[in-house]
Coordinates of N, CA and C and ligand atoms in Angstrom, one line a residue:
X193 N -34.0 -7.1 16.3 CA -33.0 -8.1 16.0 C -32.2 -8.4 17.3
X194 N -32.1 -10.0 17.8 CA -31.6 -9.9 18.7 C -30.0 -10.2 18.4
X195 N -29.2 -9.9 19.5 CA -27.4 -10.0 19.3 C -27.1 -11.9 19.7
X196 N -26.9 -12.8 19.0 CA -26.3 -14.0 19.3 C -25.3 -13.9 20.6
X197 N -25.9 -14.8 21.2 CA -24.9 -14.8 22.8 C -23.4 -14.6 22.5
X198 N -23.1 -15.4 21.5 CA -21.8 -15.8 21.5 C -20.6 -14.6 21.4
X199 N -21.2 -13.7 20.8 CA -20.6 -12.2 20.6 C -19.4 -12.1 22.0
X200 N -18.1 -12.1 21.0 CA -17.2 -11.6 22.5 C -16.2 -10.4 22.5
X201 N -16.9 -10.1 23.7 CA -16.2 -8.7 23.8 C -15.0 -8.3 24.7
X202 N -14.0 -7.7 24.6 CA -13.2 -7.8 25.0 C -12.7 -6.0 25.5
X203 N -12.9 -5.9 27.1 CA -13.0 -4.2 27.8 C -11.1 -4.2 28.5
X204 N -10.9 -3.4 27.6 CA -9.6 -2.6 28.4 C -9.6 -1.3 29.0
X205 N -9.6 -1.6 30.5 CA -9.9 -0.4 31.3 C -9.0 -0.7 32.1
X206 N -8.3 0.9 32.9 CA -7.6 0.1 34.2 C -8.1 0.3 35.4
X207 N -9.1 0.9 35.6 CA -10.3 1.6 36.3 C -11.2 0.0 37.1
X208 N -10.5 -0.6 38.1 CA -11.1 -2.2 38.4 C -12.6 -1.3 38.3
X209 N -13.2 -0.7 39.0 CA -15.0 -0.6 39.6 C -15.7 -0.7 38.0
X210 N -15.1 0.5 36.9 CA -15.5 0.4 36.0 C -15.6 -0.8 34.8
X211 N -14.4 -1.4 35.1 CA -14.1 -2.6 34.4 C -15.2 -3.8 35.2
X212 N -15.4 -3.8 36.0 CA -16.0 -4.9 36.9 C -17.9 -4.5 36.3
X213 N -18.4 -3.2 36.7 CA -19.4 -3.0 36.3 C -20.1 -3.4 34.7
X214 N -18.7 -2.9 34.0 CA -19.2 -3.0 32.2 C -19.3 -4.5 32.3
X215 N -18.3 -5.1 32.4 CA -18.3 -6.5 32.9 C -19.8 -7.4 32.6
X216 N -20.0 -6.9 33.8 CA -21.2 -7.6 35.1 C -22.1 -7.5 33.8
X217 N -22.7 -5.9 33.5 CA -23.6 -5.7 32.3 C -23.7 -6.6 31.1
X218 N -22.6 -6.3 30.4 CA -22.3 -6.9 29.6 C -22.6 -8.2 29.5
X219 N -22.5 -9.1 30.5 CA -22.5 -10.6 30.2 C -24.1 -11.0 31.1
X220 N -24.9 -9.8 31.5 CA -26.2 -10.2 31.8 C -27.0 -9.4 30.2
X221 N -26.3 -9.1 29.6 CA -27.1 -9.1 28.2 C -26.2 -10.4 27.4
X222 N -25.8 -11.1 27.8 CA -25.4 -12.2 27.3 C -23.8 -12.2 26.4
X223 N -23.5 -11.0 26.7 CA -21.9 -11.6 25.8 C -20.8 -12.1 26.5
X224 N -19.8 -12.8 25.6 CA -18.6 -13.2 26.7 C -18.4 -12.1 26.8
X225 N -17.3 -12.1 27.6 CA -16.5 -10.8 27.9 C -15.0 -11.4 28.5
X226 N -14.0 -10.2 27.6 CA -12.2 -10.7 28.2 C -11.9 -9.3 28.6
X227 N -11.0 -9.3 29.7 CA -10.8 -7.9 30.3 C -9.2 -7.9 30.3
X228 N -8.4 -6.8 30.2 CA -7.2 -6.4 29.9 C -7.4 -5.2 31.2
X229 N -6.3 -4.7 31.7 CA -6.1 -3.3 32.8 C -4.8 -2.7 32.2
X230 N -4.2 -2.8 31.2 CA -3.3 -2.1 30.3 C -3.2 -2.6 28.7
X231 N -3.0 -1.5 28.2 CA -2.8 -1.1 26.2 C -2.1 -2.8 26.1
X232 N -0.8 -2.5 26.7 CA -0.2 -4.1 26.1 C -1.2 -5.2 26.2
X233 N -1.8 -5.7 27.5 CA -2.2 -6.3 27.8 C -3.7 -6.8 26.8
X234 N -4.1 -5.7 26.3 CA -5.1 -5.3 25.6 C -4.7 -5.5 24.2
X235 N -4.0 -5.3 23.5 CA -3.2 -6.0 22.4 C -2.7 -7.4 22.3
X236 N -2.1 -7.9 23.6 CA -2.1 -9.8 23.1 C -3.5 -10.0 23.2
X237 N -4.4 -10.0 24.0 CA -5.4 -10.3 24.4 C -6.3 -10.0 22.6
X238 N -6.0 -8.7 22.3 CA -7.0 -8.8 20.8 C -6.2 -9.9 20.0
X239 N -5.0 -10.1 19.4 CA -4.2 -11.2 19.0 C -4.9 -12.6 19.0
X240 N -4.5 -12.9 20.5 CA -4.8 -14.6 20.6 C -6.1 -14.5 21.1
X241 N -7.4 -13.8 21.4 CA -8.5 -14.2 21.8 C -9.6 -13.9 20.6
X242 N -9.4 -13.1 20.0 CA -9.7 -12.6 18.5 C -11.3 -12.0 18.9
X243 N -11.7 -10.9 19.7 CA -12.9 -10.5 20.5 C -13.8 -10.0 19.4
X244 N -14.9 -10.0 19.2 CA -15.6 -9.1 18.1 C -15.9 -7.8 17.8
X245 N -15.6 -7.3 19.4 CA -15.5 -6.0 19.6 C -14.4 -5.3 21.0
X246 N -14.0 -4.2 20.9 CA -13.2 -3.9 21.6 C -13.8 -2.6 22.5
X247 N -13.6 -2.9 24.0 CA -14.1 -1.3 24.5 C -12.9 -0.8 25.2
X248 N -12.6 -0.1 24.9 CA -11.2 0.7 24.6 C -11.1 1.8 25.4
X249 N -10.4 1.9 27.0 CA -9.9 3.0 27.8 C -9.3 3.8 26.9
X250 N -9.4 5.4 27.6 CA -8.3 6.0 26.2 C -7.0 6.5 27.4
X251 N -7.4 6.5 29.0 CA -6.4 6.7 29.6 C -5.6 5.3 30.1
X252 N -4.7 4.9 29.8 CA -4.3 3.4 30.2 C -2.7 3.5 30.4
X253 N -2.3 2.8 31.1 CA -1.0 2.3 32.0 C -0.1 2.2 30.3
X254 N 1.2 2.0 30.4 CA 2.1 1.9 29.2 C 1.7 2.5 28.1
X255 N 0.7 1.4 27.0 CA 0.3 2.6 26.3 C -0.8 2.7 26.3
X256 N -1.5 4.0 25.8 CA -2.5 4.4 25.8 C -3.9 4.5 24.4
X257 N -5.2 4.7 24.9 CA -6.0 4.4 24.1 C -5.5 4.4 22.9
X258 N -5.6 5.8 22.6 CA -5.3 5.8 21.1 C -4.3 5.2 20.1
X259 N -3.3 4.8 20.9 CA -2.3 4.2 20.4 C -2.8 2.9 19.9
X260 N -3.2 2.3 21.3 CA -3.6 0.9 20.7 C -4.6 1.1 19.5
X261 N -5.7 1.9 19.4 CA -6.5 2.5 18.6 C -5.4 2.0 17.0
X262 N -4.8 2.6 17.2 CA -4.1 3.3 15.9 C -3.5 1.5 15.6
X263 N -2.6 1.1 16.4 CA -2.1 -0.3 16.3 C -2.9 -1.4 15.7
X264 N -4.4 -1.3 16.0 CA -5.3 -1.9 15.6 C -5.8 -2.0 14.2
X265 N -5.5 -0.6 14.3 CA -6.3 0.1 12.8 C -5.0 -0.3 11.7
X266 N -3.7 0.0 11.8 CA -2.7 0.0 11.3 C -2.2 -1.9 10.7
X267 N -3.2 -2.6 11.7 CA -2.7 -4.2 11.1 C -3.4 -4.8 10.7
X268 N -3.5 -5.4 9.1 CA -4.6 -5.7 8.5 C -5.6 -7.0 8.9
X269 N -5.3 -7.3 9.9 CA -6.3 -8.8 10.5 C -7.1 -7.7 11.5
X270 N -6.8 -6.4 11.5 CA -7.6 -6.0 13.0 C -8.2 -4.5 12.7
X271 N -7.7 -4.4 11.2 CA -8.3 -3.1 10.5 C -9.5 -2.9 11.0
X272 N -10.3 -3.8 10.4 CA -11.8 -3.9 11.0 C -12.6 -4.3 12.3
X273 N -11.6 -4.1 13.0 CA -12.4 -4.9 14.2 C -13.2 -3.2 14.6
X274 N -14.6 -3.5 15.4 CA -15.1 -2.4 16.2 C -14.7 -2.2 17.3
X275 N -14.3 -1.0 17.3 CA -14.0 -0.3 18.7 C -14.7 0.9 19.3
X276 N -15.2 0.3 20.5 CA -15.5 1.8 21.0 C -14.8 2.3 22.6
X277 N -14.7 3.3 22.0 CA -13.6 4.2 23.3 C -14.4 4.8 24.4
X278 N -13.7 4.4 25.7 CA -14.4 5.3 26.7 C -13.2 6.4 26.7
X279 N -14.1 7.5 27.1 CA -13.1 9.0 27.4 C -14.0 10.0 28.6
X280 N -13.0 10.6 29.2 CA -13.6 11.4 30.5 C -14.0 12.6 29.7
X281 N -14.4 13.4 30.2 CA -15.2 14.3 29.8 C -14.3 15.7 29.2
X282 N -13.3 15.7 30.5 CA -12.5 16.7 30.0 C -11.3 16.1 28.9
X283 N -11.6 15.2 28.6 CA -10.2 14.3 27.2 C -11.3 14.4 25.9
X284 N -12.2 15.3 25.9 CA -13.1 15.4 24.6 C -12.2 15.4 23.8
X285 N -11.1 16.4 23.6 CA -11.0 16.9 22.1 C -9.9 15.3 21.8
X286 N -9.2 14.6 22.7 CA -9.1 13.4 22.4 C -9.9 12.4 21.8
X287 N -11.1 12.2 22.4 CA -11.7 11.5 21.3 C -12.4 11.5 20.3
X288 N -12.0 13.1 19.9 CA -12.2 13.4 18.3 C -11.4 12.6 17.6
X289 N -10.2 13.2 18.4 CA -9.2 12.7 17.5 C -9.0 10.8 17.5
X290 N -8.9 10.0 18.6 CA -10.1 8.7 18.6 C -10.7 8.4 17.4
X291 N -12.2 9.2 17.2 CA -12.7 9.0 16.1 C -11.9 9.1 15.0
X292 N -11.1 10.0 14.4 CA -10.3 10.1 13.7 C -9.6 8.8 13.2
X293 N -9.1 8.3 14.7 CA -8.0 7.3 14.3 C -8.5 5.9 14.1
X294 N -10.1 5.9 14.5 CA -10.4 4.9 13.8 C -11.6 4.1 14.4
X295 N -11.7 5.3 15.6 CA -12.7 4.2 16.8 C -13.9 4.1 15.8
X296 N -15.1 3.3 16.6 CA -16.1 3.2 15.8 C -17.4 3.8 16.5
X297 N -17.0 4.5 17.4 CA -17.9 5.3 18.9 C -17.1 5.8 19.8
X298 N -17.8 6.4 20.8 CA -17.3 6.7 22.0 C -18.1 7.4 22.8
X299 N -17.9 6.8 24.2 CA -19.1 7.0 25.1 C -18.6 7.9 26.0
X300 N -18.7 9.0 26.5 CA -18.5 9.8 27.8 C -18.2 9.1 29.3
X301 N -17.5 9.8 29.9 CA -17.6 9.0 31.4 C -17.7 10.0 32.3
X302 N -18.6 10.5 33.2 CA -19.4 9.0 33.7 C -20.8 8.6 32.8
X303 N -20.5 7.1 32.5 CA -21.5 6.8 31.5 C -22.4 5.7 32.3
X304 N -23.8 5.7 32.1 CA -24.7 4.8 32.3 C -24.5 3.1 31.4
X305 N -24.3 2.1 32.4 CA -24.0 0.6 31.1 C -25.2 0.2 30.1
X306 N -26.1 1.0 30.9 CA -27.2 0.9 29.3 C -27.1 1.5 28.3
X307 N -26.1 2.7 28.3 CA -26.0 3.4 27.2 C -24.8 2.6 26.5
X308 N -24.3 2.2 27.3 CA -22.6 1.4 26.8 C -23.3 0.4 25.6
X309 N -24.2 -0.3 26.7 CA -25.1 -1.8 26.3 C -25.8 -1.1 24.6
X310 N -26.5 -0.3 25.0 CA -27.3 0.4 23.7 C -26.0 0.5 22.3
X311 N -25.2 1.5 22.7 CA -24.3 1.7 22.0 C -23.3 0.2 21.1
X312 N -23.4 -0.7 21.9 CA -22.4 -2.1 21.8 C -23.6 -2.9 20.3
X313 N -24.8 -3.0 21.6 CA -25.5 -3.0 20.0 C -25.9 -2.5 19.0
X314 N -26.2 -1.2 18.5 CA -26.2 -0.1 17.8 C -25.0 -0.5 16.6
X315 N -24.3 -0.5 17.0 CA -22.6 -1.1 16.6 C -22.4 -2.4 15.6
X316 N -23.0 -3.5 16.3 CA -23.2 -4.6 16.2 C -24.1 -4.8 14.7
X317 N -25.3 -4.2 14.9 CA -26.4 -3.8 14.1 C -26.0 -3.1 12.8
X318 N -25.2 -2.2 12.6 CA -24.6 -1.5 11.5 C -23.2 -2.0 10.9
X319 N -23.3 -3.4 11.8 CA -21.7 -3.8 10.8 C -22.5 -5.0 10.5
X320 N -23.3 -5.6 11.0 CA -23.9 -6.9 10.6 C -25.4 -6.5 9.0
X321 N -25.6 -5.6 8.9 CA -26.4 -5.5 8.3 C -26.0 -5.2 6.7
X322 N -24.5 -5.1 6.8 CA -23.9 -4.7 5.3 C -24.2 -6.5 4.7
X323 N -23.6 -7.3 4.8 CA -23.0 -8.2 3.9 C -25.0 -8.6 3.3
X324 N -25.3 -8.8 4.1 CA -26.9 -9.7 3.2 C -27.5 -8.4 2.7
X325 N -27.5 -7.1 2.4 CA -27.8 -6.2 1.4 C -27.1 -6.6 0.0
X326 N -25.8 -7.1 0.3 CA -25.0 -7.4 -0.9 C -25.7 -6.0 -2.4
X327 N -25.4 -4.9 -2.3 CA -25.9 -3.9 -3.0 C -25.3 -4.0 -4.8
X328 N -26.1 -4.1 -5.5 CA -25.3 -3.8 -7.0 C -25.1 -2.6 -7.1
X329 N -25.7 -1.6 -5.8 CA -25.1 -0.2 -6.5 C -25.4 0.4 -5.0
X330 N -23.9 1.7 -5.3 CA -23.8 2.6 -3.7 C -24.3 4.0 -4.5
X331 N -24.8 4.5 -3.5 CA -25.1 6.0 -4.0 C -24.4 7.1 -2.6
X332 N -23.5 8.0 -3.4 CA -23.0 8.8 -2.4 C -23.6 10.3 -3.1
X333 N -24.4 11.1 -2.6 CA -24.9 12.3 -3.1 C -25.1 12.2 -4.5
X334 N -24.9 13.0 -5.0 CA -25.3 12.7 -6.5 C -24.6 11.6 -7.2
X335 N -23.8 10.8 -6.8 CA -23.0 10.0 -7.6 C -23.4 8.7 -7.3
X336 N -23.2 7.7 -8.3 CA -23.5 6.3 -8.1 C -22.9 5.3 -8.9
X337 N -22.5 4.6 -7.7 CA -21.8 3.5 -8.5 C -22.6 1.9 -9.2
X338 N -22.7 1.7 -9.9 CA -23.1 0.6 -10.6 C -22.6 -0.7 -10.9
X339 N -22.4 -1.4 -9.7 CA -21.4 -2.8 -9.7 C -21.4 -3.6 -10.9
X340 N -22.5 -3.8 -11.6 CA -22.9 -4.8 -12.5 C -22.5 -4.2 -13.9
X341 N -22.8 -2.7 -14.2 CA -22.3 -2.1 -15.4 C -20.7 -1.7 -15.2
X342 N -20.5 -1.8 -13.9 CA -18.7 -1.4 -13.8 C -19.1 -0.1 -14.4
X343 N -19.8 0.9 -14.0 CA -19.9 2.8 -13.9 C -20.1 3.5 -13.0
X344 N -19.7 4.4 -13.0 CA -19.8 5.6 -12.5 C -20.5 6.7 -13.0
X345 N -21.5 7.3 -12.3 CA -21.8 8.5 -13.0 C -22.3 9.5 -11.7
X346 N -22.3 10.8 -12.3 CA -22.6 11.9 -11.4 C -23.6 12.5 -11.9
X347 N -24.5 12.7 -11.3 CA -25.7 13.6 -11.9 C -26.0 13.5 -13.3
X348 N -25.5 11.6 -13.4 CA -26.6 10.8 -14.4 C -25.1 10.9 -15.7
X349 N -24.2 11.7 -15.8 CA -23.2 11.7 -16.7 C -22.5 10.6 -16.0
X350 N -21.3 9.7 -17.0 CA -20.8 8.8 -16.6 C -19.5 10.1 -16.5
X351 N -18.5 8.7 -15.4 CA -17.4 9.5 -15.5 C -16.3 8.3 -15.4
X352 N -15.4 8.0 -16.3 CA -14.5 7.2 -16.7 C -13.3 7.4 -15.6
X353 N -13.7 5.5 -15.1 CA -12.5 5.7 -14.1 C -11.6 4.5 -14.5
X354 N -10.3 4.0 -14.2 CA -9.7 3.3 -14.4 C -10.1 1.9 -13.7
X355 N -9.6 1.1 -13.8 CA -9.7 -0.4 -13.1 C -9.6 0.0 -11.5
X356 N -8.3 0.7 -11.3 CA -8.0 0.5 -9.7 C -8.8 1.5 -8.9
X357 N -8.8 2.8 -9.7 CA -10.2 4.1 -9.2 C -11.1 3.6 -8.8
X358 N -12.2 2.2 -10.0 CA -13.3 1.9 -9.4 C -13.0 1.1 -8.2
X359 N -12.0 0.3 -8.2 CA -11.7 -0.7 -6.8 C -11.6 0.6 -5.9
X360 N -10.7 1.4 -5.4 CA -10.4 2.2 -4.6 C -11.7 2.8 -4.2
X361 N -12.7 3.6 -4.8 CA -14.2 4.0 -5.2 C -15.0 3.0 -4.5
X362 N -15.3 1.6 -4.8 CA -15.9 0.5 -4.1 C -15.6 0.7 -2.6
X363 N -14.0 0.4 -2.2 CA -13.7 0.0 -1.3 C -14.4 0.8 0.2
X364 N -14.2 2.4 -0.7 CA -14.7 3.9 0.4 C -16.0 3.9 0.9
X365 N -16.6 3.4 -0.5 CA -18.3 3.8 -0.5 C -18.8 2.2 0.2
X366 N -18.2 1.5 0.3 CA -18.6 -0.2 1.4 C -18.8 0.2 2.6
X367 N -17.3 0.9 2.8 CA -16.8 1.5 4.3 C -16.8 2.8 4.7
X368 N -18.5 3.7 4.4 CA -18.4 5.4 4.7 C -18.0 5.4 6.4
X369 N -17.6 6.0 7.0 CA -17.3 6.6 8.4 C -16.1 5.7 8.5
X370 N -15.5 4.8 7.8 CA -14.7 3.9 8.7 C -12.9 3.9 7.9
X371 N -12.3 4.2 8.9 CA -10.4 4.3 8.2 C -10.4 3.1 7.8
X372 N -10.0 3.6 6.6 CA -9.3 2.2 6.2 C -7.4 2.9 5.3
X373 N -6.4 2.1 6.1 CA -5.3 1.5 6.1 C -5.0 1.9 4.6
X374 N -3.8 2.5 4.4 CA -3.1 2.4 3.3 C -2.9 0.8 2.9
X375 N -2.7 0.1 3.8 CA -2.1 -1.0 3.5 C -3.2 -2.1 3.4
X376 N -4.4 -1.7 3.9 CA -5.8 -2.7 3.7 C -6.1 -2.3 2.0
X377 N -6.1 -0.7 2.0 CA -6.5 -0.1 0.6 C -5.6 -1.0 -0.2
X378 N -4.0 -0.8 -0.3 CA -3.2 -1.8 -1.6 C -3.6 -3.5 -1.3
X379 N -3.8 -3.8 -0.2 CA -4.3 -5.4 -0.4 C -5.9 -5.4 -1.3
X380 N -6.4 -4.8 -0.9 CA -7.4 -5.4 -1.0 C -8.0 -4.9 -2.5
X381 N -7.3 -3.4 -3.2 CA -7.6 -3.1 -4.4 C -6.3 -3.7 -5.5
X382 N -5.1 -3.6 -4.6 CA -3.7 -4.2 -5.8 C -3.6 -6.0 -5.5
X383 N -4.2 -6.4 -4.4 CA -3.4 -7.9 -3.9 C -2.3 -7.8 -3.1
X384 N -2.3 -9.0 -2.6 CA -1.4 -9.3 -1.5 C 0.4 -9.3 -2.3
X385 N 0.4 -9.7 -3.8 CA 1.2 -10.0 -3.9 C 1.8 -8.5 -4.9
X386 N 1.2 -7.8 -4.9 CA 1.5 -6.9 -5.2 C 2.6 -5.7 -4.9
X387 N 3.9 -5.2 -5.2 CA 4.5 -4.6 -4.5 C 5.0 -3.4 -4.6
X388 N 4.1 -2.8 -5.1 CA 4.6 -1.4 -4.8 C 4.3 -0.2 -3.7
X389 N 4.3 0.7 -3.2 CA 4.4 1.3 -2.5 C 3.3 1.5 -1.5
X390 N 2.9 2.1 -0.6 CA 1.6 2.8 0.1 C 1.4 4.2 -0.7
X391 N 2.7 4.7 -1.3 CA 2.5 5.9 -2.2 C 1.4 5.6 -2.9
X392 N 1.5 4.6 -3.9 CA 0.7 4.2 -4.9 C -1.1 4.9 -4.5
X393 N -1.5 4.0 -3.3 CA -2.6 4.6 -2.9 C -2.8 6.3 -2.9
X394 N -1.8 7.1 -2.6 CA -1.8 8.5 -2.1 C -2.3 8.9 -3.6
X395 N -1.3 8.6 -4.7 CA -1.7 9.0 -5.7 C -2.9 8.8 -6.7
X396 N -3.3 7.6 -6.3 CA -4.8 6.8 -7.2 C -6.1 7.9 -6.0
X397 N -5.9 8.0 -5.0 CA -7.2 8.6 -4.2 C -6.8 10.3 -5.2
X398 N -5.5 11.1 -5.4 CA -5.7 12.3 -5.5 C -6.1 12.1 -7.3
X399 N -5.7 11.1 -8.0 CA -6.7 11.1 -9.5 C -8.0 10.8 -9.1
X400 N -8.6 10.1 -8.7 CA -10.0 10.0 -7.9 C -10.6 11.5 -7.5
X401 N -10.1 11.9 -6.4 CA -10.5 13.0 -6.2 C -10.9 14.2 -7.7
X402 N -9.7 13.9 -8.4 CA -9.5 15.1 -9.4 C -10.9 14.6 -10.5
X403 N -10.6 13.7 -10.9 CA -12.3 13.3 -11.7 C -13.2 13.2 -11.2
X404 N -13.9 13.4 -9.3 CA -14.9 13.6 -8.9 C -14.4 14.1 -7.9
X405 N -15.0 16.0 -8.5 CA -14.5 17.2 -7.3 C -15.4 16.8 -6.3
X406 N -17.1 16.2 -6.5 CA -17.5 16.4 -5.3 C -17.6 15.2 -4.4
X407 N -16.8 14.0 -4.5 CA -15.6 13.6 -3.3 C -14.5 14.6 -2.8
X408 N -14.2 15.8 -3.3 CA -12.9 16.2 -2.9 C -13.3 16.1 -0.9
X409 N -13.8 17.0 -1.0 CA -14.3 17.0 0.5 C -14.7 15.9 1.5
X410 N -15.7 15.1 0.8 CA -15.5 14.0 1.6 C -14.8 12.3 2.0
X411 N -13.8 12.6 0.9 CA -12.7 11.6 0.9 C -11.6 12.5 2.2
X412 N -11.4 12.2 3.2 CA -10.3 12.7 3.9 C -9.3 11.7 4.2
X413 N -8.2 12.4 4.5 CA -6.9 11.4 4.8 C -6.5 11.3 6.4
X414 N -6.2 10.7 6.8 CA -6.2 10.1 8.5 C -5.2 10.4 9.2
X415 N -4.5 11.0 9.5 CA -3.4 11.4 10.2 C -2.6 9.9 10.2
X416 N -1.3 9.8 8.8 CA -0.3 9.0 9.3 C -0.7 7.3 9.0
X417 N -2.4 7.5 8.7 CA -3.2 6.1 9.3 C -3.7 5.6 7.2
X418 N -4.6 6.5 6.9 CA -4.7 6.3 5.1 C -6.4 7.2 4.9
X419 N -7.2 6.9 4.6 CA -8.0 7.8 4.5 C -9.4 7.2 4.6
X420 N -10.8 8.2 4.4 CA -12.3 7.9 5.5 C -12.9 8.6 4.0
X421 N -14.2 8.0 3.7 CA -15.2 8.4 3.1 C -16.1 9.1 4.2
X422 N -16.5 10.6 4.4 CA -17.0 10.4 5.7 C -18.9 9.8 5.0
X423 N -19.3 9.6 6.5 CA -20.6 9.2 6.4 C -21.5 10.6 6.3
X424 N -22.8 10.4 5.3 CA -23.2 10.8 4.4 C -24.1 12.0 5.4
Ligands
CA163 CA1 -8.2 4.9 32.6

């Protein structure tokens, strides 16, 4: 499958050689490319240029990766955007925690731009391939959801969930590996006009959990951020 030129990507590094190199790559595999050399700068720039993907220094001037990371993840027009983080070698246990907060990758430095390039599409490839599956049913281990009968069952027994369970349930199993937002969760399972709390979510995931023990484990919650189905 090839990537449509038009794909734009948007590298915040403050590292000019590295920034100039991904650059250069980048746009001889054909994408635009917008470049930022600091967090702020890298935040209007996601705003008013609206990039498809984001490659995300995690050491940066004012603020830094993760933050913007989190900033991203935290506002619902940018919940979903992909990001992948560059990190030095010795900032590992940082881009666990990166991943954690929401990145969608992360590449080592010093890193080869073909692996960057590989990785960009790799990426690209796994978020474009959901919507034309359009699935009537997710299966997470033994359990499966049944869009069309509105069920749930585990190891073939049904298990009775409420109205917002199965939304909340949908929303996880759409999005395995990827945070999703207390506040993406209440839009998108309660509505926009809906007003009650971020609590609300906390409590519908732990009835969830409690009628399927074996989500307990892989439903986790995000530091601060809302919580991840992890990938299977
Ligand atoms: Ca840096």
């Amino acid at each position: 499958m090839s990537i449509p030129a038009s794909k734009k990507i948007l590298i915040v590094e403050d590292e000019r050689d590295i920034l100039q190199l991904v650059k250069l790559y980048l746009e001889k595999e054909g994408f635009r490319t917008l470049s930022a050399s600091t967090g702020t700068e890298g935040l209007r720039q996601v705003k008013q240029e609206k990039p498809d993907l984001v490659i995300l220094d995690l050491m940066l001037p004012e603020i830094d990766g993760l933050e913007v990371c989190k900033r991203l993840r935290s506002a619902p027009e940018t919940a979903m955007l992909p990001i992948i983080m560059l990190t030095a070698k010795a900032e590992e246990s940082d881009s666990i925690i990166g991943l954690e907060l929401g990145a969608d990758d992360y590449v080592t430095k010093p890193f080869s731009p073909k692996t960057l390039v590989a990785r960009i599409k790799a990426l690209f490839r796994r978020l474009e391939r959901k919507p034309d599956e359009s699935p009537s049913q997710y299966r997470y281990g033994n359990l499966v959801m049944d869009l069309a009968r509105h069920e749930v069952t585990v190891k073939k027994v049904e298990v009775p969930l409420t109205a917002k369970e199965f939304g909340l349930l949908e929303h996880l199993l759409r999005n395995p590996g990827r945070v999703l937002t207390r506040d993406v969760l209440l839009n998108t399972v309660w509505g926009y006009d809906y007003y009650g709390t971020t609590r609300t979510v906390d409590v519908h995931i732990r009835r969830l959990k409690q009628k399927l023990p074996s989500l307990n484990e892989a439903i986790v919650s995000v530091k601060s951020l809302g919580y991840k189905l992890k990938e299977e």
